[in-house]
Short mmCIF file of C-alpha atoms and ligand atoms in Angstrom, two decimals:
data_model
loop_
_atom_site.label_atom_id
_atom_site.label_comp_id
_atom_site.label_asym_id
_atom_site.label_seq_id
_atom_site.Cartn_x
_atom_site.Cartn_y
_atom_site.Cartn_z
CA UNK O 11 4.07 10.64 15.97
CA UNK O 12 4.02 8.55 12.85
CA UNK O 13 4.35 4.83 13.27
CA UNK O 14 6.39 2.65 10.58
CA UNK O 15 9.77 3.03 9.47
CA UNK O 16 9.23 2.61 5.26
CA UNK O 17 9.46 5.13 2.28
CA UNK O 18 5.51 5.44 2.88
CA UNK O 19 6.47 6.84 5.99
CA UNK O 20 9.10 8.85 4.90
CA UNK O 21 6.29 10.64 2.37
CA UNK O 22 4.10 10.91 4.86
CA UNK O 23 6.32 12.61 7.44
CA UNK O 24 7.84 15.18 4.77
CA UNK O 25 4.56 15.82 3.80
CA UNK O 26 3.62 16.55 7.35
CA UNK O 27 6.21 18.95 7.87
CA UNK O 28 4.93 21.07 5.26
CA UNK O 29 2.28 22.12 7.93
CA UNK O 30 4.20 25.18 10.07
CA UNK O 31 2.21 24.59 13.24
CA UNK O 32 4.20 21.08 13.57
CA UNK O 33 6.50 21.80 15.88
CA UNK O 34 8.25 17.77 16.56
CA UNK O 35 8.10 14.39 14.39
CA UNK O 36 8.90 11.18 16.22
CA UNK O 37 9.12 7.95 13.55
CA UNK O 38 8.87 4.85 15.28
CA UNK O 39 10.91 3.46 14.60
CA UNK O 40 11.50 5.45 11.23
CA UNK O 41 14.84 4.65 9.35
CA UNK O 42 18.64 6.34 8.51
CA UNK O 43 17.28 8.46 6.12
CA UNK O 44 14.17 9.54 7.58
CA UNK O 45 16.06 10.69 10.90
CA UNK O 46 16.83 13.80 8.54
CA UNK O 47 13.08 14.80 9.02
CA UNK O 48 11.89 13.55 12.30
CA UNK O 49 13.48 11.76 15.63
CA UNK O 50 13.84 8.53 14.93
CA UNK O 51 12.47 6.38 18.35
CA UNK O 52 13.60 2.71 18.45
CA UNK O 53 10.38 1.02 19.41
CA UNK O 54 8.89 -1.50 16.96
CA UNK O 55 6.11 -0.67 14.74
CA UNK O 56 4.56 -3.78 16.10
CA UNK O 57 5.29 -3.59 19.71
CA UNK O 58 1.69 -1.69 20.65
CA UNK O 59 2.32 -1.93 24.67
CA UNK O 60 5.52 0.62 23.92
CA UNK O 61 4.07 2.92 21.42
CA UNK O 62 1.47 3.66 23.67
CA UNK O 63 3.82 4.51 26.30
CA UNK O 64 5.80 6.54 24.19
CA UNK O 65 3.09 8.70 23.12
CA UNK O 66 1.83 9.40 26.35
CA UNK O 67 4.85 9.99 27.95
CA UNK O 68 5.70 12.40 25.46
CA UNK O 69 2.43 13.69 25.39
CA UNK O 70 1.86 13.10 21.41
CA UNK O 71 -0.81 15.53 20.04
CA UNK O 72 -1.75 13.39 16.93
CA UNK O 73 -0.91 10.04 15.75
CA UNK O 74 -0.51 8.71 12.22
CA UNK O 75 -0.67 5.13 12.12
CA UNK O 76 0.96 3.62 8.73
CA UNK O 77 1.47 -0.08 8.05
CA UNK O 78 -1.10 -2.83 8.01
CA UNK O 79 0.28 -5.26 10.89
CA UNK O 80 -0.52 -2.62 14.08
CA UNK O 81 -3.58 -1.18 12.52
CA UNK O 82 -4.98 -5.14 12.37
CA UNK O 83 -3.36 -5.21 15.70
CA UNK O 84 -5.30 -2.35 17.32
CA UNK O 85 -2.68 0.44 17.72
CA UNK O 86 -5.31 3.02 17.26
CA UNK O 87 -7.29 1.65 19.68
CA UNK O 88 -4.84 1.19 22.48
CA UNK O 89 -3.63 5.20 21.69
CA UNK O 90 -7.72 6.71 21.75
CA UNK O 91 -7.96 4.65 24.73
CA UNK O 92 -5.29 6.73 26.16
CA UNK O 93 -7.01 10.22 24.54
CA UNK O 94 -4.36 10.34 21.83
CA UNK O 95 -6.20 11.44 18.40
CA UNK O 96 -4.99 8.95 15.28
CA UNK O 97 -4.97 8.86 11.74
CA UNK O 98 -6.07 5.24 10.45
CA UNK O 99 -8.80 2.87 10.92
CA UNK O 100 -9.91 0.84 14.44
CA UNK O 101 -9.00 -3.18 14.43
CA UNK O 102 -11.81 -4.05 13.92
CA UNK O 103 -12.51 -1.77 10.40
CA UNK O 104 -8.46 -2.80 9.55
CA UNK O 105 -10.02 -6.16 9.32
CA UNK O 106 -10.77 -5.55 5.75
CA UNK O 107 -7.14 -6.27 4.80
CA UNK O 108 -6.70 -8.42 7.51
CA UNK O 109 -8.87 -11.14 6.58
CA UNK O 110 -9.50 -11.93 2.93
CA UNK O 111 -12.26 -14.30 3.68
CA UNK O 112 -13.96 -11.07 5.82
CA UNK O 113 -13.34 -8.70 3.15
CA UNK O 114 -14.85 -11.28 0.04
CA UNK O 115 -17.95 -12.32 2.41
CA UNK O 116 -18.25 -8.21 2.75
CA UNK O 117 -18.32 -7.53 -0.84
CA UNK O 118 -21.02 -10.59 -1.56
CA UNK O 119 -23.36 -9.51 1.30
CA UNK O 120 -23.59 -5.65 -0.37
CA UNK O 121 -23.37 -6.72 -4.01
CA UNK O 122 -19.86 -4.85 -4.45
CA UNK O 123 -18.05 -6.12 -7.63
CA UNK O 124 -15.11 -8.59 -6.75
CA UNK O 125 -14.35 -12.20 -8.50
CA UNK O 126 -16.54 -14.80 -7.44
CA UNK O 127 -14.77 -16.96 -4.97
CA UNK O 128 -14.74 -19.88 -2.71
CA UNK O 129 -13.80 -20.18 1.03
CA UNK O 130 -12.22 -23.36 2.60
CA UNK O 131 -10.91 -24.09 5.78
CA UNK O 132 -10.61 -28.13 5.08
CA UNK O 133 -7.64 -29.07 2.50
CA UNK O 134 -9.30 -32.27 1.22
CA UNK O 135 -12.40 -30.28 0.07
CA UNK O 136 -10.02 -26.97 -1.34
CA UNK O 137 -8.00 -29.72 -3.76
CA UNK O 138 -11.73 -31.40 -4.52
CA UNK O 139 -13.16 -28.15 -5.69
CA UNK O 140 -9.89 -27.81 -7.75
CA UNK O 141 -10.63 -30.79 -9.45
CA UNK O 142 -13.46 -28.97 -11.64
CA UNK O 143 -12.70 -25.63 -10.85
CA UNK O 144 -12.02 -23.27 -14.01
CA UNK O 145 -8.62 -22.55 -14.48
CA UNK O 146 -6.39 -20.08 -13.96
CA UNK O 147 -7.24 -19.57 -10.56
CA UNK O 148 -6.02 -17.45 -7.97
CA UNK O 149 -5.97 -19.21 -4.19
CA UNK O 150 -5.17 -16.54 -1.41
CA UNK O 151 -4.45 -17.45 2.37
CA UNK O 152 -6.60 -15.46 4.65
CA UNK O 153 -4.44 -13.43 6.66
CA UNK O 154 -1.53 -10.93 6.56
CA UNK O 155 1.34 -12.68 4.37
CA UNK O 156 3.65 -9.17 3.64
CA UNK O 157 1.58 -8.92 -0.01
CA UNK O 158 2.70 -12.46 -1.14
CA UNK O 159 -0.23 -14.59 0.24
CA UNK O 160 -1.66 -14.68 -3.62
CA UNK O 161 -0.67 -17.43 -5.88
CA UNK O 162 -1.58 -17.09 -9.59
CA UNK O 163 -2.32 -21.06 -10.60
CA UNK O 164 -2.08 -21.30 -14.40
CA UNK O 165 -2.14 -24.95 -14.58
CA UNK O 166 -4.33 -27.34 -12.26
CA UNK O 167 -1.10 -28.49 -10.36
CA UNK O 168 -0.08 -25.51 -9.43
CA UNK O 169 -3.20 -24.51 -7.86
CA UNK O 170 -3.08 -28.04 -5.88
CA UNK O 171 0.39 -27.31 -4.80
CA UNK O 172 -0.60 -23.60 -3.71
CA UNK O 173 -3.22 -25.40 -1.36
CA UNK O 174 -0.67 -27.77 -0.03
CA UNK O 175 1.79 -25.08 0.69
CA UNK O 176 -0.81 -22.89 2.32
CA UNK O 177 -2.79 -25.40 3.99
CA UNK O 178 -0.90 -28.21 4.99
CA UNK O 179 3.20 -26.84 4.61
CA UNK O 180 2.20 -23.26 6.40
CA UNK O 181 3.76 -21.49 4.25
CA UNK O 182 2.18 -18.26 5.67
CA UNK O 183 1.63 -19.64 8.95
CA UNK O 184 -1.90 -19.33 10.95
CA UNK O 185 -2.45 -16.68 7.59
CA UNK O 186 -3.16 -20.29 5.26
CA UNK O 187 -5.73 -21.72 8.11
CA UNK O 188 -8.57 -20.59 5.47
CA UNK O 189 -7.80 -20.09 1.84
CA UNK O 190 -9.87 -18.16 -0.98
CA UNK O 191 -9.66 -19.63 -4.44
CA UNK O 192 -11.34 -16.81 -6.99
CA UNK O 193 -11.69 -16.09 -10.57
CA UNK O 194 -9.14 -15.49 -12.27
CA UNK O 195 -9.70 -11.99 -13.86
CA UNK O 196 -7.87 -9.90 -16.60
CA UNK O 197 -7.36 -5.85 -17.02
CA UNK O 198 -5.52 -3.02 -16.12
CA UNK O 199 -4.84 -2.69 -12.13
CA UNK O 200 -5.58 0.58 -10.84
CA UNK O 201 -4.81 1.76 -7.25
CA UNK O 202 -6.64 4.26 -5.69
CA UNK O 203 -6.18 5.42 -2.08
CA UNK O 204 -9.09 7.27 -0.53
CA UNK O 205 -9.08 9.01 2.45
CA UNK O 206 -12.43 8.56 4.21
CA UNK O 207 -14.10 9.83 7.84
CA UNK O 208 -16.65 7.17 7.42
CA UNK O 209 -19.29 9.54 6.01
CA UNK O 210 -17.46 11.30 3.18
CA UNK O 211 -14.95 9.59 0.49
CA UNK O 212 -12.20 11.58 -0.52
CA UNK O 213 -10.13 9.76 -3.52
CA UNK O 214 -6.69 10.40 -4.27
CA UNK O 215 -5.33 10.52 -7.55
CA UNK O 216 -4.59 7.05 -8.97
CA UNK O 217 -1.80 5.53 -9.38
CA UNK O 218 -0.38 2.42 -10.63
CA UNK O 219 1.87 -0.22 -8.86
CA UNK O 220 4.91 -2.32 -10.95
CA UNK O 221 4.67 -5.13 -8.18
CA UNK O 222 7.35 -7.55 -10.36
CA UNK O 223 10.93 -7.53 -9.57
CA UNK O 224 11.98 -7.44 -13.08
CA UNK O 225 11.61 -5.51 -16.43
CA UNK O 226 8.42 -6.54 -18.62
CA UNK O 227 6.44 -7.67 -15.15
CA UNK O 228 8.85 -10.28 -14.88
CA UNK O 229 10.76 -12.31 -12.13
CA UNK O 230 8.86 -12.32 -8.66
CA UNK O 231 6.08 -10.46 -7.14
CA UNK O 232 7.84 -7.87 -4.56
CA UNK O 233 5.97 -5.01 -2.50
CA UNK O 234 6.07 -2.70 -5.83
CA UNK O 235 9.29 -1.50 -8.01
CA UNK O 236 8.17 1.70 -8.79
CA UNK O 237 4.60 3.77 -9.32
CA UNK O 238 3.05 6.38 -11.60
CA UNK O 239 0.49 8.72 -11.12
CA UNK O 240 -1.84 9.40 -12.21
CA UNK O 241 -2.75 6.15 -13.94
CA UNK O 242 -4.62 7.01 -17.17
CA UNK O 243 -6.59 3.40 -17.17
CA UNK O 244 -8.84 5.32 -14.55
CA UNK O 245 -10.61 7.68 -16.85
CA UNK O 246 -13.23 9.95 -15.17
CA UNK O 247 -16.11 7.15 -16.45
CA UNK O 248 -14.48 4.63 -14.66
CA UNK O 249 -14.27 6.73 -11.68
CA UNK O 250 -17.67 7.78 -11.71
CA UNK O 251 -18.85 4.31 -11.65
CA UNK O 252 -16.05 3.20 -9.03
CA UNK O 253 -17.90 5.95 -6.72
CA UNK O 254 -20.96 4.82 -6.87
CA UNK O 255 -20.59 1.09 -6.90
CA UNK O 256 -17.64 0.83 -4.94
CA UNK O 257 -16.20 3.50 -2.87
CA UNK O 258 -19.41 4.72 -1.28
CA UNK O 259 -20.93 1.37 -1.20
CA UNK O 260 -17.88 0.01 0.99
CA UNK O 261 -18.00 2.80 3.73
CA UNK O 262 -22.02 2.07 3.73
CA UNK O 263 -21.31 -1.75 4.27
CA UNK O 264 -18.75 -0.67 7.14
CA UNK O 265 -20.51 1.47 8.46
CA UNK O 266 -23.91 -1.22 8.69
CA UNK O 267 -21.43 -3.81 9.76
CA UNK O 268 -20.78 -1.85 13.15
CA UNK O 269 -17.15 -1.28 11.93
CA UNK O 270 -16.87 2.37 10.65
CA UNK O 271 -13.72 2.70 8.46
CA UNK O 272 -11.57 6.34 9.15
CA UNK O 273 -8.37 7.27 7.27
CA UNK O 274 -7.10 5.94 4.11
CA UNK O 275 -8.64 2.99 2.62
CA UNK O 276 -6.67 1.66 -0.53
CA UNK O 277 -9.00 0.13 -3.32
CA UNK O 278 -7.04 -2.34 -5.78
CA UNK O 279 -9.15 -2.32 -9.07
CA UNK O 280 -8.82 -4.27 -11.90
CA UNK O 281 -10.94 -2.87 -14.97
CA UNK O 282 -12.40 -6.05 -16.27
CA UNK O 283 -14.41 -6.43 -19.84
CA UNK O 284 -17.19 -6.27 -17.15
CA UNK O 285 -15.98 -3.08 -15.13
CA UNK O 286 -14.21 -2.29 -12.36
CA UNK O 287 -13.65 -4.74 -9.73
CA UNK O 288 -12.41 -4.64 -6.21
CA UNK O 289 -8.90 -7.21 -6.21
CA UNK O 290 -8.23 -6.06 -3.12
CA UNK O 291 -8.43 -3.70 -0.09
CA UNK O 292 -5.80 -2.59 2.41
CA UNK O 293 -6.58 -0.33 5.81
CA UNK O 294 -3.85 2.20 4.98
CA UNK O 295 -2.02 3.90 2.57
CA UNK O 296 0.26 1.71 -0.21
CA UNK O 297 3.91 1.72 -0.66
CA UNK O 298 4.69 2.98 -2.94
CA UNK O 299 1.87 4.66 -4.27
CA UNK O 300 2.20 7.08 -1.40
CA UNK O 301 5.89 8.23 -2.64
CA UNK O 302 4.13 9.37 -6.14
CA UNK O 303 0.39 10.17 -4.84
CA UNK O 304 1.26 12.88 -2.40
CA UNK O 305 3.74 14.49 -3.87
CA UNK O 306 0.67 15.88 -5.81
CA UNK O 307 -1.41 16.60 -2.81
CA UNK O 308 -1.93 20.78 -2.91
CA UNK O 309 -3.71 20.50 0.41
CA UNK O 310 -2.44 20.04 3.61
CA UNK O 311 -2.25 16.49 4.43
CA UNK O 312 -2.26 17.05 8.26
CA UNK O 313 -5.47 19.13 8.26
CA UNK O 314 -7.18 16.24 6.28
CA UNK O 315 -5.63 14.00 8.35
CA UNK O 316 -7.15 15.41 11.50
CA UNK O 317 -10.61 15.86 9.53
CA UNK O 318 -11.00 11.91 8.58
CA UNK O 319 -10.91 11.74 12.53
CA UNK O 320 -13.40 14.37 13.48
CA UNK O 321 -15.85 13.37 11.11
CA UNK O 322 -15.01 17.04 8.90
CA UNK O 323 -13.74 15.55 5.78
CA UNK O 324 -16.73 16.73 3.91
CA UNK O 325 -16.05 20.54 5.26
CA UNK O 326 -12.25 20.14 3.95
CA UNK O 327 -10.36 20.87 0.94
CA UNK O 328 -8.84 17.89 -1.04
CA UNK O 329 -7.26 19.48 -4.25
CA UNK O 330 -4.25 17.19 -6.08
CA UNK O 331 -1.76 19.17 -8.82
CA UNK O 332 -3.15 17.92 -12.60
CA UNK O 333 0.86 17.34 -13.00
CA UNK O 334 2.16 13.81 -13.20
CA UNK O 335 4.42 11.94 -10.81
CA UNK O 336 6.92 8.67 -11.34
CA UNK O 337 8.40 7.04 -8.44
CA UNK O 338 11.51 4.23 -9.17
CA UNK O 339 12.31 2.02 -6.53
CA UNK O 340 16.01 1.42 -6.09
CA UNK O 341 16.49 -2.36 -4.41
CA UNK O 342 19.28 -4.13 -3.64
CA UNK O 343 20.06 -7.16 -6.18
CA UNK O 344 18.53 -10.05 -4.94
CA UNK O 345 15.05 -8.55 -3.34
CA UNK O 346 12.57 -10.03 -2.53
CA UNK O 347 14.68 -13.42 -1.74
CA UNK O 348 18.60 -12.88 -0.64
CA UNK O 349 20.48 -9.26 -0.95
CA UNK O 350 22.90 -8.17 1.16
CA UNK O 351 23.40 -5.09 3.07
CA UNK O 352 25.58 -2.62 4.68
CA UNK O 353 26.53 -0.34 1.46
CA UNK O 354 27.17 3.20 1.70
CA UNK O 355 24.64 4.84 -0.34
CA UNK O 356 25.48 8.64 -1.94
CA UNK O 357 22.56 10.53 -2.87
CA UNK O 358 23.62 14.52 -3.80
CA UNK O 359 21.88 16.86 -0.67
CA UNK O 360 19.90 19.28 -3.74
CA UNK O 361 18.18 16.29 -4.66
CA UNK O 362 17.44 14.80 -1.40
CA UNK O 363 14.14 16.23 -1.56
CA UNK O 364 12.85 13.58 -4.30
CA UNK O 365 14.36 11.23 -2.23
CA UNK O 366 11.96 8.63 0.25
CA UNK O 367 14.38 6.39 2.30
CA UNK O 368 12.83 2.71 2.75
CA UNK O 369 15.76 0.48 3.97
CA UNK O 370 18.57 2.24 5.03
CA UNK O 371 20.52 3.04 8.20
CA UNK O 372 22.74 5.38 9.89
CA UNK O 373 26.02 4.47 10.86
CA UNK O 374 29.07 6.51 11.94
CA UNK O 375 27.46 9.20 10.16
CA UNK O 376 27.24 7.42 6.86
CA UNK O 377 23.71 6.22 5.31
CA UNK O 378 23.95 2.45 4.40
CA UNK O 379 22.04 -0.02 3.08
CA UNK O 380 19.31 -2.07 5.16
CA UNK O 381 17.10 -3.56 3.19
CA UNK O 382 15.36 -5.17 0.10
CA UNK O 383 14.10 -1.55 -1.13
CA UNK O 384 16.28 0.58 -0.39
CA UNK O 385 15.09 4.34 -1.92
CA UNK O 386 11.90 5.98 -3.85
CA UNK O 387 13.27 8.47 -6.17
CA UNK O 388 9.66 10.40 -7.22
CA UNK O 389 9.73 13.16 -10.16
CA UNK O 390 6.65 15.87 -10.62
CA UNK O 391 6.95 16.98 -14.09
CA UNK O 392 3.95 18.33 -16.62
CA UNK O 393 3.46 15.29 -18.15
CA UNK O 394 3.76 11.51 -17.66
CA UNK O 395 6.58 10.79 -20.23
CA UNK O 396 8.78 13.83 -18.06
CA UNK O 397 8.34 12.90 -14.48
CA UNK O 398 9.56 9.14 -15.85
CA UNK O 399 12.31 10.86 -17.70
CA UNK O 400 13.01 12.99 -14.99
CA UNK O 401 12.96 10.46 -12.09
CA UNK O 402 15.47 8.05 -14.34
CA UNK O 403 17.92 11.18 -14.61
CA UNK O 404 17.29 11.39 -10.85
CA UNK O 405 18.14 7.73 -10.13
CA UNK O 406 21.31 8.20 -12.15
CA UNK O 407 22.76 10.38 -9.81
CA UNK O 408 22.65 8.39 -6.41
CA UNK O 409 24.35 5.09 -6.15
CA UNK O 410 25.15 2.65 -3.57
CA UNK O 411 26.90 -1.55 -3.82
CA UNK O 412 24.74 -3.72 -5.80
CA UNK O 413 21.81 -1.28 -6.75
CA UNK O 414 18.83 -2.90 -8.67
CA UNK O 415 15.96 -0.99 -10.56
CA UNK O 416 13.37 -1.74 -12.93
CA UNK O 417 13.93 0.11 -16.31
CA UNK O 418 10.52 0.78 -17.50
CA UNK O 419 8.41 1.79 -14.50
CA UNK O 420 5.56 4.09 -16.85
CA UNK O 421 6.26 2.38 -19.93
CA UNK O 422 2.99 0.86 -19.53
CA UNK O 423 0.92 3.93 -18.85
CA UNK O 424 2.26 5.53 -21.58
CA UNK O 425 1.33 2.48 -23.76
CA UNK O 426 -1.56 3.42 -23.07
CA UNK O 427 -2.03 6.91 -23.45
CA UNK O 428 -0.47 6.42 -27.00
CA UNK O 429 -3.76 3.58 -28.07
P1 LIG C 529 -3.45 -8.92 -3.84
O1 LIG C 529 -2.40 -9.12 -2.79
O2 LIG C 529 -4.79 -9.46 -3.51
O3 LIG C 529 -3.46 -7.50 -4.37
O4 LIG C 529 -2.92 -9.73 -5.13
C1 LIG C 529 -1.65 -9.48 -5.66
C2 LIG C 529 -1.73 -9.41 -7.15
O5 LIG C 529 -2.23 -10.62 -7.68
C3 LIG C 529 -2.69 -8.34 -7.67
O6 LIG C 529 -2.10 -7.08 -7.76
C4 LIG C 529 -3.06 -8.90 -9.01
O7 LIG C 529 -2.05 -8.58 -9.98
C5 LIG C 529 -3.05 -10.38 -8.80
N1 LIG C 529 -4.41 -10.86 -8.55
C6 LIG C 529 -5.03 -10.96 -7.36
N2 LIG C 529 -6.28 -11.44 -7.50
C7 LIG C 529 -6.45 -11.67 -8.81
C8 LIG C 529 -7.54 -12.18 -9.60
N3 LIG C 529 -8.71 -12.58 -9.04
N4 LIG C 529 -7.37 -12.28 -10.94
C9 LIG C 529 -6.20 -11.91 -11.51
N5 LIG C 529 -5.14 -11.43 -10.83
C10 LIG C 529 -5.26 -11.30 -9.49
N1 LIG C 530 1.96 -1.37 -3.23
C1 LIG C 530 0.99 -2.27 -2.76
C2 LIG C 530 0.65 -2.14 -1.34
O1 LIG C 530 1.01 -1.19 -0.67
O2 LIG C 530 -0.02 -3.02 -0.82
#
């Protein structure tokens, strides 16, 4: 049973299936196009109460919990409760997306590199500190906020007007009760997913998120347009010292909190002048850095899976392909504010395979439109400047009403590898 109903998921459950002693999928509540790999089950990814019923009803072997919100809400726990094995962390490790003020205090009290920060839960004393504070800042509300709780303040009004909104207009609801305001810090972003039983740390291969709506990182910040992989700001140096001065220090701090992190645990890196630091952490695996990330995986994901909750991970084979992979997200025009929906969307069935379905539903027979992001179209090819060739050739050959994509998803990366 997979919950979550995304283009993560979709990856996920065609990745799954590659394992022949799966016998049955259920996606709950999965999506139009992934009901062509598993049986879709209309219960809410959020709605714990049902999921648990579900999977005992229909006696559910093993249980991959997805997306942030019932991970923070304690899916996993409710389903062990019940004797059902998951994949993901408990509540009370998933707090280390969940709260940004529990995940900032975490990384002061074990020296883990991070900005330095400031936590208030009084609005008078948050616009004070703003007075003097250096500038650009970054304020953050402290709770889930669908990955647009994060204002970048360039100017000191904006930062005051962040706090307002946050603080005093709700903008994220109970989520702006306590705000961080950090350093404002500059670099590369690197995303690396890490698959973890709480003793051993299993990295991924990076990757690298477009989170910008439009061309040039321009236009608004969305839930990412499009990821490569792997992302060649995270040479092996870097990784080396993310190892040893984050990854393994963060399970140790979990792990001495009382709150032992299994599954995937996504590090958000930015490699300062000064290093790498930690910009963020979620409890489970990104979207879409999953759609280009294991499409590389050699290994099966189930069996590692299955070893991050048995405590085996160290015992179990983790290889990733040395190929490349490009993933363009195709929106609808108007995401992340206003689209509309209902198109028909025509993808040809020899590429379905590159194909992740994020928004879309079936109606009638026909797949149609039913959401902001719509499709991941991921490439593996040799080399970075193919897969993002490859992938655009890809996207050229599917189309549905008022399709939206970013043009130069890699461009970046291959910037990069050209210095
Ligand atoms: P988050 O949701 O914490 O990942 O933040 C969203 C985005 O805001 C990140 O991917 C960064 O691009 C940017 N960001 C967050 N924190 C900082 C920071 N301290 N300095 C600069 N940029 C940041
Ligand atoms: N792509 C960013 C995230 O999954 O949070």
């Amino acid at each position: 049973m997979v919950v979550g109903g995304g283009g993560r998921e979709h990856a996920i459950i065609k990745k799954i299936k590659e394992n022949k002693e799966v016998s049955e999928i259920f996606a709950l509540p999965g999506n139009g196009g992934i009901a062509s790999d598993a049986t879709c089950v209309n219960i809410g990814a959020k709605d714990i109460e049902k999921i648990v019923e579900f999977a005992v009803e229909n006696k559910i072997d093993y249980a991959v919990v997805a997306p942030d919100d019932p991970l923070v809400l304690g899916c996993v726990d409710a389903l062990n409760e019940k004797g059902i094995p998951c994949f993901g962390p408990e509540g009370k490790a998933a707090i280390i997306e969940g709260s940004k003020v529990f995940s900032k205090n975490l990384m002061k009290k074990y020296g883990i590199p991070t900005a330095a920060y400031e936590v208030f839960n009084d609005m008078e004393k948050a616009l004070e500190y703003l007075e003097t504070a250096p500038i650009p800042t970054v304020i953050k509300a402290d709770g889930l906020a669908l990955g647009k709780g994060v204002i970048i303040a360039m100017t000191r009004d904006e930062a005051k007007a962040a706090v307002v909104s946050m603080m005093q207009d709700k903008m994220f609801g109970t989520s702006g009760d306590n705000v961080v305001i950090e350093e404002f810090l500059t670099g590369p972003e690197v995303s690396v997913l890490a698959f973890t039983d709480g003793k051993t740390v299993a990295p991924m291969v990076s990757s690298m998120d477009h989170k910008r709506a439009g061309d040039n990182d321009t236009g608004l910040n969305t839930g990412g347009m499009g990821t490569i992989a792997p992302n060649p700001c995270y040479t092996p140096e870097v990784a080396s010292v993310c190892m040893e001065k984050i990854f393994l220090p963060t399970i140790d701090a979990m792990n001495k909190e009382g709150r032992t992190f299994k599954g995937c645990l996504y590090f958000g890196l930015m490699i300062t002048p000064d290093g790498p630091k930690v910009i963020e952490y979620n409890c489970r695996f990104g979207d879409p850095e999953t759609q280009v990330v294991l499409p590389l995986l050699e290994s099966d994901l189930l069996t590692i899976m299955m070893a991050t909750t048995n405590g085996t991970l160290s015992e179990t084979e983790v290889k990733f392909s040395d190929k490349s992979a490009c993933c363009v997200i195709m929106a609808s025009e108007g995401y992340p504010v206003k689209y509309e929906k209902g198109y028909e969307i025509n993808i040809p069935e020899e590429i379905s395979g590159n194909v992740y379905v994020a928004g879309a539903e079936l109606k009638d027979g026909k797949l149609l439109t039913n959401g902001g992001r719509v499709l991941g179209v991921t490439a593996v090819e040799e080399n970075l400047k193919s897969a993002i060739d490859a992938s655009y050739k890809l996207v050229d050959k599917i189309s549905f009403g008022n399709a939206f994509y970013r043009h130069d998803i890699g461009a970046k990366a291959l910037a990069v590898m050209e210095d």
